[in-house]
Short mmCIF file of N, CA and C in Angstrom, two decimals:
data_model
loop_
_atom_site.label_atom_id
_atom_site.label_comp_id
_atom_site.label_asym_id
_atom_site.label_seq_id
_atom_site.Cartn_x
_atom_site.Cartn_y
_atom_site.Cartn_z
N MET A 1 -1.80 19.24 -6.09
CA MET A 1 -2.58 18.88 -7.25
C MET A 1 -2.61 20.05 -8.24
N ARG A 2 -2.69 21.23 -7.70
CA ARG A 2 -2.73 22.42 -8.57
C ARG A 2 -1.50 22.47 -9.48
N GLU A 3 -0.33 22.14 -8.92
CA GLU A 3 0.90 22.16 -9.71
C GLU A 3 0.86 21.13 -10.83
N VAL A 4 0.28 19.97 -10.55
CA VAL A 4 0.18 18.93 -11.58
C VAL A 4 -0.69 19.42 -12.73
N VAL A 5 -1.84 20.00 -12.40
CA VAL A 5 -2.74 20.50 -13.42
C VAL A 5 -2.07 21.59 -14.24
N GLU A 6 -1.43 22.54 -13.56
CA GLU A 6 -0.76 23.64 -14.26
C GLU A 6 0.36 23.14 -15.17
N ASP A 7 1.05 22.09 -14.76
CA ASP A 7 2.14 21.54 -15.54
C ASP A 7 1.64 20.76 -16.75
N ARG A 8 0.54 20.07 -16.61
CA ARG A 8 0.05 19.19 -17.67
C ARG A 8 -0.84 19.87 -18.71
N ARG A 9 -1.58 20.87 -18.29
CA ARG A 9 -2.53 21.52 -19.22
C ARG A 9 -1.87 22.06 -20.49
N PRO A 10 -0.77 22.84 -20.41
CA PRO A 10 -0.17 23.40 -21.63
C PRO A 10 0.24 22.32 -22.64
N ASN A 11 0.60 21.15 -22.15
CA ASN A 11 1.03 20.05 -23.03
C ASN A 11 -0.12 19.11 -23.39
N GLN A 12 -1.32 19.44 -22.94
CA GLN A 12 -2.52 18.63 -23.17
C GLN A 12 -2.34 17.19 -22.68
N GLU A 13 -1.60 17.06 -21.58
CA GLU A 13 -1.43 15.74 -20.97
C GLU A 13 -2.64 15.44 -20.10
N PRO A 14 -3.00 14.16 -19.97
CA PRO A 14 -4.16 13.83 -19.13
C PRO A 14 -3.90 14.19 -17.66
N ILE A 15 -4.94 14.64 -17.01
CA ILE A 15 -4.86 14.98 -15.60
C ILE A 15 -5.40 13.79 -14.81
N PRO A 16 -4.59 13.22 -13.92
CA PRO A 16 -5.05 12.04 -13.18
C PRO A 16 -6.18 12.39 -12.22
N PRO A 17 -7.06 11.43 -11.96
CA PRO A 17 -8.14 11.69 -11.00
C PRO A 17 -7.56 11.80 -9.59
N PRO A 18 -8.27 12.49 -8.69
CA PRO A 18 -7.81 12.56 -7.30
C PRO A 18 -7.65 11.16 -6.71
N ILE A 19 -6.70 11.02 -5.80
CA ILE A 19 -6.42 9.71 -5.21
C ILE A 19 -7.66 9.09 -4.59
N ASP A 20 -8.47 9.89 -3.91
CA ASP A 20 -9.64 9.33 -3.24
C ASP A 20 -10.73 8.87 -4.21
N GLU A 21 -10.57 9.15 -5.51
CA GLU A 21 -11.54 8.70 -6.50
C GLU A 21 -11.01 7.54 -7.34
N ARG A 22 -9.75 7.18 -7.13
CA ARG A 22 -9.15 6.09 -7.91
C ARG A 22 -9.59 4.73 -7.37
N SER A 23 -9.64 3.76 -8.26
CA SER A 23 -9.92 2.39 -7.87
C SER A 23 -8.66 1.81 -7.22
N ILE A 24 -8.83 1.17 -6.07
CA ILE A 24 -7.70 0.59 -5.34
C ILE A 24 -7.89 -0.92 -5.29
N SER A 25 -6.86 -1.67 -5.69
CA SER A 25 -6.97 -3.13 -5.77
C SER A 25 -6.87 -3.82 -4.41
N GLY A 26 -6.15 -3.20 -3.46
CA GLY A 26 -5.93 -3.86 -2.18
C GLY A 26 -4.68 -4.73 -2.18
N ASN A 27 -3.94 -4.73 -3.28
CA ASN A 27 -2.72 -5.53 -3.37
C ASN A 27 -1.51 -4.63 -3.52
N PHE A 28 -0.42 -4.99 -2.84
CA PHE A 28 0.86 -4.33 -3.06
C PHE A 28 1.95 -5.28 -2.61
N VAL A 29 3.15 -5.08 -3.17
CA VAL A 29 4.29 -5.94 -2.86
C VAL A 29 5.28 -5.11 -2.06
N VAL A 30 5.77 -5.69 -0.97
CA VAL A 30 6.75 -5.01 -0.13
C VAL A 30 7.91 -5.96 0.13
N ARG A 31 9.11 -5.48 -0.10
CA ARG A 31 10.30 -6.27 0.23
C ARG A 31 10.78 -5.80 1.59
N VAL A 32 11.07 -6.76 2.45
CA VAL A 32 11.57 -6.44 3.79
C VAL A 32 12.83 -7.26 4.04
N PRO A 33 13.68 -6.79 4.95
CA PRO A 33 14.87 -7.58 5.29
C PRO A 33 14.48 -8.93 5.89
N ALA A 34 15.41 -9.85 5.86
CA ALA A 34 15.14 -11.22 6.29
C ALA A 34 14.66 -11.33 7.74
N GLU A 35 15.25 -10.58 8.64
CA GLU A 35 14.87 -10.73 10.06
C GLU A 35 13.43 -10.28 10.35
N PRO A 36 12.99 -9.11 9.87
CA PRO A 36 11.58 -8.77 10.08
C PRO A 36 10.64 -9.79 9.41
N HIS A 37 11.05 -10.31 8.26
CA HIS A 37 10.25 -11.32 7.57
C HIS A 37 10.12 -12.57 8.46
N ARG A 38 11.26 -13.00 8.99
CA ARG A 38 11.27 -14.19 9.87
C ARG A 38 10.35 -13.97 11.07
N LYS A 39 10.43 -12.77 11.67
CA LYS A 39 9.60 -12.45 12.83
C LYS A 39 8.12 -12.53 12.47
N LEU A 40 7.75 -11.97 11.33
CA LEU A 40 6.35 -12.01 10.91
C LEU A 40 5.89 -13.44 10.63
N VAL A 41 6.75 -14.24 10.02
CA VAL A 41 6.41 -15.65 9.75
C VAL A 41 6.14 -16.38 11.07
N LEU A 42 7.01 -16.16 12.06
CA LEU A 42 6.83 -16.82 13.36
C LEU A 42 5.57 -16.34 14.07
N GLU A 43 5.32 -15.03 14.03
CA GLU A 43 4.10 -14.49 14.64
C GLU A 43 2.86 -15.06 13.98
N ALA A 44 2.87 -15.16 12.66
CA ALA A 44 1.73 -15.70 11.93
C ALA A 44 1.49 -17.15 12.31
N ALA A 45 2.57 -17.92 12.40
CA ALA A 45 2.44 -19.33 12.78
C ALA A 45 1.87 -19.47 14.19
N GLU A 46 2.35 -18.64 15.11
CA GLU A 46 1.84 -18.69 16.49
C GLU A 46 0.36 -18.31 16.56
N ALA A 47 -0.07 -17.43 15.67
CA ALA A 47 -1.46 -17.00 15.65
C ALA A 47 -2.33 -17.90 14.76
N ALA A 48 -1.73 -18.93 14.18
CA ALA A 48 -2.41 -19.86 13.28
C ALA A 48 -3.05 -19.11 12.10
N ARG A 49 -2.29 -18.17 11.54
CA ARG A 49 -2.75 -17.41 10.38
C ARG A 49 -1.76 -17.59 9.24
N ARG A 50 -2.24 -17.39 8.03
CA ARG A 50 -1.33 -17.31 6.89
C ARG A 50 -0.61 -15.97 6.98
N LEU A 51 0.58 -15.90 6.43
CA LEU A 51 1.39 -14.70 6.55
C LEU A 51 0.67 -13.46 6.03
N HIS A 52 0.05 -13.55 4.85
CA HIS A 52 -0.60 -12.37 4.30
C HIS A 52 -1.77 -11.91 5.18
N ARG A 53 -2.49 -12.84 5.79
CA ARG A 53 -3.58 -12.47 6.70
C ARG A 53 -3.04 -11.81 7.96
N HIS A 54 -1.94 -12.34 8.46
CA HIS A 54 -1.33 -11.78 9.67
C HIS A 54 -0.87 -10.34 9.42
N ILE A 55 -0.22 -10.12 8.28
CA ILE A 55 0.26 -8.78 7.97
C ILE A 55 -0.92 -7.83 7.77
N SER A 56 -1.96 -8.29 7.09
CA SER A 56 -3.15 -7.48 6.90
C SER A 56 -3.77 -7.11 8.25
N TYR A 57 -3.81 -8.06 9.15
CA TYR A 57 -4.35 -7.83 10.50
C TYR A 57 -3.50 -6.80 11.24
N GLN A 58 -2.18 -6.94 11.17
CA GLN A 58 -1.28 -6.00 11.83
C GLN A 58 -1.43 -4.59 11.24
N LEU A 59 -1.57 -4.48 9.94
CA LEU A 59 -1.75 -3.18 9.31
C LEU A 59 -3.08 -2.55 9.75
N ALA A 60 -4.12 -3.36 9.84
CA ALA A 60 -5.41 -2.84 10.29
C ALA A 60 -5.32 -2.33 11.72
N LEU A 61 -4.60 -3.04 12.58
CA LEU A 61 -4.41 -2.59 13.96
C LEU A 61 -3.64 -1.27 14.00
N ALA A 62 -2.61 -1.18 13.20
CA ALA A 62 -1.78 0.03 13.19
C ALA A 62 -2.54 1.23 12.63
N GLY A 63 -3.45 0.98 11.70
CA GLY A 63 -4.18 2.07 11.08
C GLY A 63 -5.49 2.39 11.77
N GLY A 64 -5.85 1.62 12.76
CA GLY A 64 -7.09 1.88 13.48
C GLY A 64 -8.32 1.41 12.73
N SER A 65 -8.15 0.58 11.70
CA SER A 65 -9.30 0.09 10.93
C SER A 65 -9.71 -1.28 11.39
#
């Protein structure tokens, strides 16, 4: 962060807020190869979940949240 500030100050460019203070939407787009996509679709169907819910659940498990 220090490097960003040092680089931007002389040019009077705005300094972005720290990441932990930024507003986060909770949305992002990820492209994956067809086979992992197919696997996730099948897993979601077996769990009776929509694909986006299944992926969100898997991410929460992986992140410990």
